[in-house]
mmCIF file of C-alpha atoms in Angstrom:
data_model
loop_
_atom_site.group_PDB
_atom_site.id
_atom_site.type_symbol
_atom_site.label_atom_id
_atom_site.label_comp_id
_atom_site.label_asym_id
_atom_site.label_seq_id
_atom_site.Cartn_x
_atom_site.Cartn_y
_atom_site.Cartn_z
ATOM 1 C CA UNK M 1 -9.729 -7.392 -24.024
ATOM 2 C CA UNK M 2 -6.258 -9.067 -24.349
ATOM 3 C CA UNK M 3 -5.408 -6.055 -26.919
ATOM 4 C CA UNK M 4 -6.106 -3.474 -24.169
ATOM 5 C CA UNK M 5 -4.163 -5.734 -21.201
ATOM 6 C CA UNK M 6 -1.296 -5.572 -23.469
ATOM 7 C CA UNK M 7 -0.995 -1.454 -24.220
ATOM 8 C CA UNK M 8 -2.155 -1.286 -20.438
ATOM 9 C CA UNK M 9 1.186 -3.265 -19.957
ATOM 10 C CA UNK M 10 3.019 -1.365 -22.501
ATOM 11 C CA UNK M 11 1.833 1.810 -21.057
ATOM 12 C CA UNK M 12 3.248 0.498 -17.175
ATOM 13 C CA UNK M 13 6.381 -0.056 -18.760
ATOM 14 C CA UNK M 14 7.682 3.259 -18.824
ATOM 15 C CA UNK M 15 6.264 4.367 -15.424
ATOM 16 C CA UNK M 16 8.106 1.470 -13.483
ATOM 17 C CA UNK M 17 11.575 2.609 -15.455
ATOM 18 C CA UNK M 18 10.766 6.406 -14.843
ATOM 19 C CA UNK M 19 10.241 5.088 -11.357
ATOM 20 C CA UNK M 20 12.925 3.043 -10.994
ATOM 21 C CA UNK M 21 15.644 5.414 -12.757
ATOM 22 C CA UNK M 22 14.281 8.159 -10.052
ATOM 23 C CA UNK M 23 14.521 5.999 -7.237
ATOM 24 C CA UNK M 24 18.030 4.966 -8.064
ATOM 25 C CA UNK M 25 18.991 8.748 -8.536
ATOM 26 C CA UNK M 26 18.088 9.660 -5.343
ATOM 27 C CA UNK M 27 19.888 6.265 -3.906
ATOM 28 C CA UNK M 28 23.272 6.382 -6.004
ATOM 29 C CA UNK M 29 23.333 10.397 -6.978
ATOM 30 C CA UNK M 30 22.695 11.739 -3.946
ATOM 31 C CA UNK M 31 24.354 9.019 -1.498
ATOM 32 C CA UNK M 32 27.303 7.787 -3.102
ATOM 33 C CA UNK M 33 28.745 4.607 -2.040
ATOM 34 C CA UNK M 34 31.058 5.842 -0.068
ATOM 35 C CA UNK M 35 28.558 7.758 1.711
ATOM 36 C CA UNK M 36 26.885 4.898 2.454
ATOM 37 C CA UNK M 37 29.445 2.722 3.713
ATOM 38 C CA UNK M 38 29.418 5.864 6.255
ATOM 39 C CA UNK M 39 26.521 5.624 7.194
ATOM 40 C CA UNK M 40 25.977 1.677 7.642
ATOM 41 C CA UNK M 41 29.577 1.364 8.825
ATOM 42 C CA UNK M 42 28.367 4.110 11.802
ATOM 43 C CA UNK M 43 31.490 5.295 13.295
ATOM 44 C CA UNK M 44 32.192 8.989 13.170
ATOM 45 C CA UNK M 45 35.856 8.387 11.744
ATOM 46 C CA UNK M 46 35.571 5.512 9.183
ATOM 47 C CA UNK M 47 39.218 4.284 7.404
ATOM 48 C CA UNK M 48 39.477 4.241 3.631
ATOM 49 C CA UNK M 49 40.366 0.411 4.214
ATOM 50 C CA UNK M 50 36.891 -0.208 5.907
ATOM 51 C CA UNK M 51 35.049 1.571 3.392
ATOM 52 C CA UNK M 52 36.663 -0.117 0.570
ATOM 53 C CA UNK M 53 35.896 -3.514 2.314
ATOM 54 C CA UNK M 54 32.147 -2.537 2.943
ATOM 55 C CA UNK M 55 31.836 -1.688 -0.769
ATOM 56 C CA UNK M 56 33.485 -4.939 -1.917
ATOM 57 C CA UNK M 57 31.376 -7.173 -0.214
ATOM 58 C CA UNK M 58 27.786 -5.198 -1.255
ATOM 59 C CA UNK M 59 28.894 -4.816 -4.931
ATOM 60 C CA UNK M 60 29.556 -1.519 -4.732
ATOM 61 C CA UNK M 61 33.183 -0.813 -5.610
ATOM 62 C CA UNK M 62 32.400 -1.064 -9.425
ATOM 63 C CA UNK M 63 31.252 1.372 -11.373
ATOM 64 C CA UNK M 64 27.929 3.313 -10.956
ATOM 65 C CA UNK M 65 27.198 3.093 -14.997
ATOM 66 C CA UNK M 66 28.862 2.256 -17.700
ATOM 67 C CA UNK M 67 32.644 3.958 -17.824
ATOM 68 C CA UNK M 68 34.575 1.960 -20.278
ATOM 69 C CA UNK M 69 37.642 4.665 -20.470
ATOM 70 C CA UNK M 70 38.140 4.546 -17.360
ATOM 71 C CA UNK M 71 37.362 0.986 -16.511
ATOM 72 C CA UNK M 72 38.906 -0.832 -19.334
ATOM 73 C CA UNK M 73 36.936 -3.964 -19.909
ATOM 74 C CA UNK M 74 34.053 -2.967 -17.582
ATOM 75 C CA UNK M 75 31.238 -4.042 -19.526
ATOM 76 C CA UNK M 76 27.398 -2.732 -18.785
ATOM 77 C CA UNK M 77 26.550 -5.660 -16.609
ATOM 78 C CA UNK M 78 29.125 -5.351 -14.751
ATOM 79 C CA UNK M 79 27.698 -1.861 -13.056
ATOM 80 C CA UNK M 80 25.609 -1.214 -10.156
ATOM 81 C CA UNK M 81 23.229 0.291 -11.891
ATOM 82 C CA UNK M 82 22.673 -3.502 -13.913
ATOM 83 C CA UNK M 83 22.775 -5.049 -10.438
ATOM 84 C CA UNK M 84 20.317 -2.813 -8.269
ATOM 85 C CA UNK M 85 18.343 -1.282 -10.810
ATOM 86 C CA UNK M 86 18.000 -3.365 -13.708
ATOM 87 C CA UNK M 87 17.994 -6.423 -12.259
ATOM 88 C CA UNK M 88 14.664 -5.452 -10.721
ATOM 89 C CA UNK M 89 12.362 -5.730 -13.158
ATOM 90 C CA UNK M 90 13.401 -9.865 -12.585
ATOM 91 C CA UNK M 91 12.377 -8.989 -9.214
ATOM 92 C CA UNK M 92 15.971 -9.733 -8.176
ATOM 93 C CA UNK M 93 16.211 -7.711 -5.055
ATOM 94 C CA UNK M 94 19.463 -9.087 -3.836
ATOM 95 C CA UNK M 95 20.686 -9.059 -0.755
ATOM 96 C CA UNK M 96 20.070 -6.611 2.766
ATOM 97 C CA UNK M 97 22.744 -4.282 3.115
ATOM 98 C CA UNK M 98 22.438 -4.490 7.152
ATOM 99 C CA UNK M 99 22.410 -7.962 7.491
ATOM 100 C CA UNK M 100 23.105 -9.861 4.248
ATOM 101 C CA UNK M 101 19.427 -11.558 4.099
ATOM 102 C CA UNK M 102 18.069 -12.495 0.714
ATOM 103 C CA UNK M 103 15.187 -9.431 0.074
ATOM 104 C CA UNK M 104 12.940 -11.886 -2.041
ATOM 105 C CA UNK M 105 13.001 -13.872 0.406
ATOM 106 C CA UNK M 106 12.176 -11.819 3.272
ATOM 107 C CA UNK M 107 9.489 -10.175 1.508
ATOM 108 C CA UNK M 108 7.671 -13.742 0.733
ATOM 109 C CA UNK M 109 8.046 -14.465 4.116
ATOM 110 C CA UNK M 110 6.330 -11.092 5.332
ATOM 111 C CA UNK M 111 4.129 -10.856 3.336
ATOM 112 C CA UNK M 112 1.532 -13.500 4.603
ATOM 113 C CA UNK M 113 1.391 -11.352 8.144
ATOM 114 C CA UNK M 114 0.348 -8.686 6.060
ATOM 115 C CA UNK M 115 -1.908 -9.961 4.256
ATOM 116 C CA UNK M 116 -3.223 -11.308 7.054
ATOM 117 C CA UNK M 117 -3.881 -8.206 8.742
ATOM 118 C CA UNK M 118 -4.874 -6.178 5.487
ATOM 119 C CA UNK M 119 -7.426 -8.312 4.100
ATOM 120 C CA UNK M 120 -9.967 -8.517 7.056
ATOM 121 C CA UNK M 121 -9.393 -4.435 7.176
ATOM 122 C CA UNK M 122 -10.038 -4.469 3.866
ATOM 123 C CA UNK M 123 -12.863 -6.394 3.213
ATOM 124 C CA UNK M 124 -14.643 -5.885 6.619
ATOM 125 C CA UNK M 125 -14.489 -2.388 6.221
ATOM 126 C CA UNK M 126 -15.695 -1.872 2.824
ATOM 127 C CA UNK M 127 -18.632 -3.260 3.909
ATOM 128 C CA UNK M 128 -19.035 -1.599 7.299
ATOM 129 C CA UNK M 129 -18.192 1.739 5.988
ATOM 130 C CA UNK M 130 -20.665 1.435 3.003
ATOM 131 C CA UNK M 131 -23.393 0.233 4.805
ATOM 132 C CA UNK M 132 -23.217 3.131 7.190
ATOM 133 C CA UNK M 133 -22.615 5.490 4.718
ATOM 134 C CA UNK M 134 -25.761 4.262 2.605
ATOM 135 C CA UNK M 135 -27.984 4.244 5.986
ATOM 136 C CA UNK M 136 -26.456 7.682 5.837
ATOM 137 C CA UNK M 137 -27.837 9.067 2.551
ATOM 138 C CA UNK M 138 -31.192 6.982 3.179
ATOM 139 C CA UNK M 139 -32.156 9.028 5.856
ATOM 140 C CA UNK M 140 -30.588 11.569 5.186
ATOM 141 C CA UNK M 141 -31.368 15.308 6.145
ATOM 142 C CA UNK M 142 -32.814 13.584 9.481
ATOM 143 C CA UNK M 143 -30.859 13.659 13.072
ATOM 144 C CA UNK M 144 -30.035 10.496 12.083
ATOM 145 C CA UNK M 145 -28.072 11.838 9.332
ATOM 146 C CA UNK M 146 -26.697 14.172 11.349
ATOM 147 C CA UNK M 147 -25.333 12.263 14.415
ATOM 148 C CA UNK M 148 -23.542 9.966 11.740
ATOM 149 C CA UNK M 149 -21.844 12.899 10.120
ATOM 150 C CA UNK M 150 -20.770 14.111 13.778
ATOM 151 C CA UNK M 151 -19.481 10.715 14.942
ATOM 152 C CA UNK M 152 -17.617 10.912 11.219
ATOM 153 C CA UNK M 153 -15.621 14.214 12.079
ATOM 154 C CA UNK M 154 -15.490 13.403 15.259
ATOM 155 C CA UNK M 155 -13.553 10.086 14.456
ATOM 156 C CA UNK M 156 -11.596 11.934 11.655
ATOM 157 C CA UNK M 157 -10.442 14.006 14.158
ATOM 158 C CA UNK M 158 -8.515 11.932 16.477
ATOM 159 C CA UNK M 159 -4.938 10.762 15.416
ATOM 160 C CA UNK M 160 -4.512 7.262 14.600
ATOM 161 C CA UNK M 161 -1.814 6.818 17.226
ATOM 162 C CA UNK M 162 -4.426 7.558 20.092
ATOM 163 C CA UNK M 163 -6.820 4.583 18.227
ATOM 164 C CA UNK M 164 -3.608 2.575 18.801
ATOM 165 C CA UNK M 165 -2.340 3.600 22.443
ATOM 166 C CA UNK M 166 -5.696 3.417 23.688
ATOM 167 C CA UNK M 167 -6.798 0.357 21.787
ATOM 168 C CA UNK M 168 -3.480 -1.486 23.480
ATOM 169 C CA UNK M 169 -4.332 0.024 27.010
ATOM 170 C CA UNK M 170 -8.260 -0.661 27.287
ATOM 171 C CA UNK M 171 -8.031 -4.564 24.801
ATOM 172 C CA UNK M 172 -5.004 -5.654 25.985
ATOM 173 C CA UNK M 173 -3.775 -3.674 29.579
ATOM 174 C CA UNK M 174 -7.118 -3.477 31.524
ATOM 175 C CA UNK M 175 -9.689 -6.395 29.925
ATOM 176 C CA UNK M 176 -6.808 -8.408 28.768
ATOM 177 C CA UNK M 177 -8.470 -9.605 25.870
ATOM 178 C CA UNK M 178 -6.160 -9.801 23.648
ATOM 179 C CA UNK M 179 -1.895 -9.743 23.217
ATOM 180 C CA UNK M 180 -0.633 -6.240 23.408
ATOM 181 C CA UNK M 181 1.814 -7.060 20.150
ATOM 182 C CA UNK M 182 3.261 -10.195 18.830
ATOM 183 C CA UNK M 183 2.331 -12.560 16.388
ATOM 184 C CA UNK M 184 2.594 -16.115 15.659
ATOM 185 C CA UNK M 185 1.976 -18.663 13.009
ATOM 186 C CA UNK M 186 -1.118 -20.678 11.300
ATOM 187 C CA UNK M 187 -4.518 -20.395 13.488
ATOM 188 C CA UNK M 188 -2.944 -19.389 16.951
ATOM 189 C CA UNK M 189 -2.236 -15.971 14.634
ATOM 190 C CA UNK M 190 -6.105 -14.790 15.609
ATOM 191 C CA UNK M 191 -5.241 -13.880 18.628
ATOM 192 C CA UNK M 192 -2.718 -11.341 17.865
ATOM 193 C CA UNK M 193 -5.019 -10.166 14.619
ATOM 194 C CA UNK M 194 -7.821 -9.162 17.212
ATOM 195 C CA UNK M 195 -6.499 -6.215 17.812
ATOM 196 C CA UNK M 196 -4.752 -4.803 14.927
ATOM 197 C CA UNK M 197 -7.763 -5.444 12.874
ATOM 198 C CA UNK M 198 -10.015 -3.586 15.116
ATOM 199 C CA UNK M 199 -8.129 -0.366 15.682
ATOM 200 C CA UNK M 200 -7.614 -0.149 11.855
ATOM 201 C CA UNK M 201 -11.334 -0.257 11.223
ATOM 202 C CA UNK M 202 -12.065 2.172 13.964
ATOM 203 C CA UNK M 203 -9.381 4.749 12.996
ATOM 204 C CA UNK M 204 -10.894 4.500 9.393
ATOM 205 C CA UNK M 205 -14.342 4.919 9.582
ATOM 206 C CA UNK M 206 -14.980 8.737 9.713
ATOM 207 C CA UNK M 207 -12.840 9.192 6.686
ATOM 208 C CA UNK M 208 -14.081 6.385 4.308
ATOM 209 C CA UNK M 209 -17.902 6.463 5.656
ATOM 210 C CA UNK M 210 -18.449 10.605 5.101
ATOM 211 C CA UNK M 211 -16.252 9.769 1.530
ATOM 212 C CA UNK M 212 -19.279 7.522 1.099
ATOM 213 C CA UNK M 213 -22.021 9.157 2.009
ATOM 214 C CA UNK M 214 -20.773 11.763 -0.355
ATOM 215 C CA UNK M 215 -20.727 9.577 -3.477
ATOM 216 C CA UNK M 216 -24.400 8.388 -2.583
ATOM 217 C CA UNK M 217 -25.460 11.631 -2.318
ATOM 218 C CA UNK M 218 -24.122 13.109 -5.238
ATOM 219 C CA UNK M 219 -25.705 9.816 -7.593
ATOM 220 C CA UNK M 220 -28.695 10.767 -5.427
ATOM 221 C CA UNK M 221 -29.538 14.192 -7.719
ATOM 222 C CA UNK M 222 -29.081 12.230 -10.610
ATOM 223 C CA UNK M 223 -31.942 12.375 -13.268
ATOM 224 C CA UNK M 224 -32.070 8.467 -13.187
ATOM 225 C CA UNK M 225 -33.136 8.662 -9.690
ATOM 226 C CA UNK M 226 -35.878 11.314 -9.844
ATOM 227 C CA UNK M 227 -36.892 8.737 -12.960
ATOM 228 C CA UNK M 228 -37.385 5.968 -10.343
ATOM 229 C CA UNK M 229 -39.215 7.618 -7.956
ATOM 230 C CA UNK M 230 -41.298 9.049 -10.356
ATOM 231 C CA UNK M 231 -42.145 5.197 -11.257
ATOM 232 C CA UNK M 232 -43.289 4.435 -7.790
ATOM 233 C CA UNK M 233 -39.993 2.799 -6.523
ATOM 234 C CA UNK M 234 -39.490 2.491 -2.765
ATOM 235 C CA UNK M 235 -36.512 4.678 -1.092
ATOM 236 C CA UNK M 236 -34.777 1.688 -0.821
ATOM 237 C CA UNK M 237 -35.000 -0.235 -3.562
ATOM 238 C CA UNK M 238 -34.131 3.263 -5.516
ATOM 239 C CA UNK M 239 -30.789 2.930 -2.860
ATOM 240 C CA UNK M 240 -29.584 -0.380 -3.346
ATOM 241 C CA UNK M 241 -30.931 -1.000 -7.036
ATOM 242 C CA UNK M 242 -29.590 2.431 -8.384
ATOM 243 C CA UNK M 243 -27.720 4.580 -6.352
ATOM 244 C CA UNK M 244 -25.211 1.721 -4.866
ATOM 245 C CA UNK M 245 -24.447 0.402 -8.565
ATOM 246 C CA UNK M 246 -23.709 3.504 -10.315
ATOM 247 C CA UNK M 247 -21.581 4.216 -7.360
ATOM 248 C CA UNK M 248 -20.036 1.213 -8.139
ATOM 249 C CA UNK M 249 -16.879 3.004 -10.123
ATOM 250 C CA UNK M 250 -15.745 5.780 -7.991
ATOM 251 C CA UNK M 251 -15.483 3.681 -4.883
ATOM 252 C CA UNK M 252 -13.818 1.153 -7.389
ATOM 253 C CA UNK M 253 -10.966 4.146 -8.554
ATOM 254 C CA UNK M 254 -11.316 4.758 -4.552
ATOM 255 C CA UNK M 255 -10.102 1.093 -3.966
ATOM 256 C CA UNK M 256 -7.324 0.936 -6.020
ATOM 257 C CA UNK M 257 -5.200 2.925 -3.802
ATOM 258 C CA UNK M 258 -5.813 0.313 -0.789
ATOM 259 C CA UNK M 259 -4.344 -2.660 -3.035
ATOM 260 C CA UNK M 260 -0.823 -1.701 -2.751
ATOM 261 C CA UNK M 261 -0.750 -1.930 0.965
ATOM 262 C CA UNK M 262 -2.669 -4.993 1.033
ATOM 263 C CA UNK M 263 0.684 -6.436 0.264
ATOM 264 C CA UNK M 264 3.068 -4.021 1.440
ATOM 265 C CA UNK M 265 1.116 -3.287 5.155
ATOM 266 C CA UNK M 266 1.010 -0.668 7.057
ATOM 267 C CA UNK M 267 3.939 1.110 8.347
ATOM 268 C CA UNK M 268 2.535 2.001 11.439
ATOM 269 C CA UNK M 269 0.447 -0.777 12.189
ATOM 270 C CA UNK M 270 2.996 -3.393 12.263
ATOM 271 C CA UNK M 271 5.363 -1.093 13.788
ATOM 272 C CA UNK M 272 3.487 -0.991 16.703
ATOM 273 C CA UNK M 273 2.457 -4.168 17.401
ATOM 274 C CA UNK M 274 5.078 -6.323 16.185
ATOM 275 C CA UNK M 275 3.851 -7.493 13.477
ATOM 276 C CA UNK M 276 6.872 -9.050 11.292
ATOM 277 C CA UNK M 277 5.108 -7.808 8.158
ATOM 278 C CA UNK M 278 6.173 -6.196 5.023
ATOM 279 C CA UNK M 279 5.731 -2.618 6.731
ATOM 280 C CA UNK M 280 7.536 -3.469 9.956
ATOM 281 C CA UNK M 281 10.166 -4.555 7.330
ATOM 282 C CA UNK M 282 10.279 -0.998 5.760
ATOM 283 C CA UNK M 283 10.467 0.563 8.982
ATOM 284 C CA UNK M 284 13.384 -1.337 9.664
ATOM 285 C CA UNK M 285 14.897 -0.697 6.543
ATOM 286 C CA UNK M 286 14.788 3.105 6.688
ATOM 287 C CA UNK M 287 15.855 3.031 10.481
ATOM 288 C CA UNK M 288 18.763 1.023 9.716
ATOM 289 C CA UNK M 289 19.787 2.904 6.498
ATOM 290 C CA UNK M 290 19.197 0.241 4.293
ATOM 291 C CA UNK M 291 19.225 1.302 1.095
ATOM 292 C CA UNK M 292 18.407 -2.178 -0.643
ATOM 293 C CA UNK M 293 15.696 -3.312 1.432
ATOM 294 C CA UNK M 294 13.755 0.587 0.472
ATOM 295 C CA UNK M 295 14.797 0.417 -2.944
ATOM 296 C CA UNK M 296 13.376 -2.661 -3.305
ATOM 297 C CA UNK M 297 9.871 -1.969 -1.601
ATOM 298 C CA UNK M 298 9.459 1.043 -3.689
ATOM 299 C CA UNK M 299 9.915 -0.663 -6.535
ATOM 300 C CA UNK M 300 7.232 -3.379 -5.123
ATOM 301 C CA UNK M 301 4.906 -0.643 -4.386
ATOM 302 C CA UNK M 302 5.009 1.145 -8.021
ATOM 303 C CA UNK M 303 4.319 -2.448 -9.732
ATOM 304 C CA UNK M 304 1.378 -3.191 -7.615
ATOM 305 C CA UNK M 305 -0.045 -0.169 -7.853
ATOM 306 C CA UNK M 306 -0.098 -0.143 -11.411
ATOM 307 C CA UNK M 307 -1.373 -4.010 -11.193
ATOM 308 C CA UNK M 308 -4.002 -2.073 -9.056
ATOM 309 C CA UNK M 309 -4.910 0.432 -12.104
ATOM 310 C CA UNK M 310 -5.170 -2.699 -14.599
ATOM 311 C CA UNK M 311 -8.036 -4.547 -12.619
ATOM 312 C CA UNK M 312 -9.734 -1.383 -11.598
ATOM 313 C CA UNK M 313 -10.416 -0.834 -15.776
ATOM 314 C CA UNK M 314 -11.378 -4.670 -16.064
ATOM 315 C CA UNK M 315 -13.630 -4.754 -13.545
ATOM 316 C CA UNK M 316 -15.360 -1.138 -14.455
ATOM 317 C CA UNK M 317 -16.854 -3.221 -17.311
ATOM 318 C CA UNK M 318 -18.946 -5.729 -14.180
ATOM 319 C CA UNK M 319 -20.692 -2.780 -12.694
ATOM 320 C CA UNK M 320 -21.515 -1.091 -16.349
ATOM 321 C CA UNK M 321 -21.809 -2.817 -19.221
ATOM 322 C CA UNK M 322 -21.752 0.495 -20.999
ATOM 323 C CA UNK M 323 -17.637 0.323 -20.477
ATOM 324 C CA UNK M 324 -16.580 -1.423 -23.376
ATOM 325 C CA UNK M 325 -12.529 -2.013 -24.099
ATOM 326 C CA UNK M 326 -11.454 -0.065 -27.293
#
């Protein structure tokens, strides 16, 4: 096991410098400094003095990489691709370009509010969406079956914005029970979770619960099923014994793609109701052209997704013990 954690981590190593030498391509190749000192300084006829001043007090007036003819004693450290790339994998962020914050900092601060919203989604969900789904494929075939798939497409065809509008108008405008947006700290932070929580398990339910009911299905026409009915099993116990646990892995690889924005939120989400999470915090970042702050949350992102990918494998080996690590 710790031989396979290891080339798993040796295999991640390349992605996150693919990723990172792409993401600073697009930031530095692009958008050169100067470009951005445009941009952030926001005035449609910017002096070479105020440009030069921007770029001295983000780092930016040294070298992109390493030019030692034309630099003289510049040295590879002493780049911005050391300080903004490199520097990275030490989860260094640095500072905000728009208003001089530390990033690590920020994003340790934000990230609780996410978490606090993504977990109950997260958890509460899986477990409302399978459920339904497996009272799905149980009857399936059966107008039961068939008003769940409706209210499935039905629900998969409604923007999530109109979940959100009308989840603010009806909770919060009309029966006033709970805060339109807003959040605060330690228990008082229910309150403003109410909500949030509840529109993001209503807007995902037609998606996940037919993506379900699909899986079930399919592990339904399995020989090993027709095996246990043949022994006498009830419908049920063939459900919840058989089908649900050799489902087990694909709504595990399924799962793996919600991890990263456990941590990272939701853009939209928090955007909407105030939220002062990690995805309010990218918003932010793009709308104010701050090239740190995104930088740094894509880097974020690729590393826990990849974190994501590592205890997927591991915990393939709980649900079959066939999976061994070679």
């Amino acid at each position: 096991m710790l031989g396979y954690l290891a080339r798993r981590l040796l295999y991640a190593i390349p992605i996150l410098v693919g990723v990172n030498l792409l993401t600073f391509a697009l930031f530095f190749v692009v958008n050169t400094p100067d470009d951005m000192a445009r941009m952030q300084l926001g005035m449609k006829r910017v002096t070479p003095e105020a440009i030069e001043r921007w770029k001295r007090e983000r780092g930016y007036d040294r070298p992109v990489l390493w030019n030692g003819a034309a630099h003289g004693a510049a040295k590879a450290t002493d780049t911005i691709f050391f300080d903004h790339s490199v520097k990275l994998f030490a989860f260094e962020f640095g500072k905000a370009e728009s208003d001089g914050r530390d990033i690590r900092e920020e994003i340790c601060r934000r990230m609780g509010p996410s978490l606090a919203i993504a977990l109950p989604v997260f958890l509460v969900g899986l477990a409302a969406y399978v459920s339904f789904a497996l009272l799905m494929a149980l009857f399936r075939a059966t107008t039961l079956d068939f008003a769940g798939v409706v209210l499935c497409v039905v629900a998969m065809s409604i923007s999530g914005m109109f979940y959100i509008i009308g989840g603010q108008y009806l909770v919060s405008k009309l029966w006033n029970l709970a805060p339109i947006s807003g959040f605060a700290e330690g228990l008082a932070a229910w309150r403003f979770m109410l909500l949030p929580v509840a529109v993001a398990l209503v807007a995902g339910f037609g998606e996940s619960s037919r993506w379900y009911r699909t899986i079930f299905l399919e592990e339904m026409g399995r020989d090993y099923v027709r095996t246990a009915r043949a022994r006498g099993l009830s419908e049920a116990r063939v459900m919840f014994r058989h089908v649900l646990r050799n489902a087990l892995i694909p709504i595990l690889t399924g799962v793996v793609v919600v991890i990263p924005s456990l941590f990272l939120g939701s853009l939209v989400m928090e955007s909407f109701f105030g939220i002062p999470g990690l995805g309010s915090y990218t918003i932010d970042a793009i709308n104010a052209q701050d090239f740190a702050v995104v930088r740094s949350m894509v880097f974020l992102g690729s590393v826990l997704y990849i974190v994501g990918l590592v205890l997927t494998d591991l915990s393939y080996t709980l649900v079959d013990p066939r999976i061994r690590f070679e």
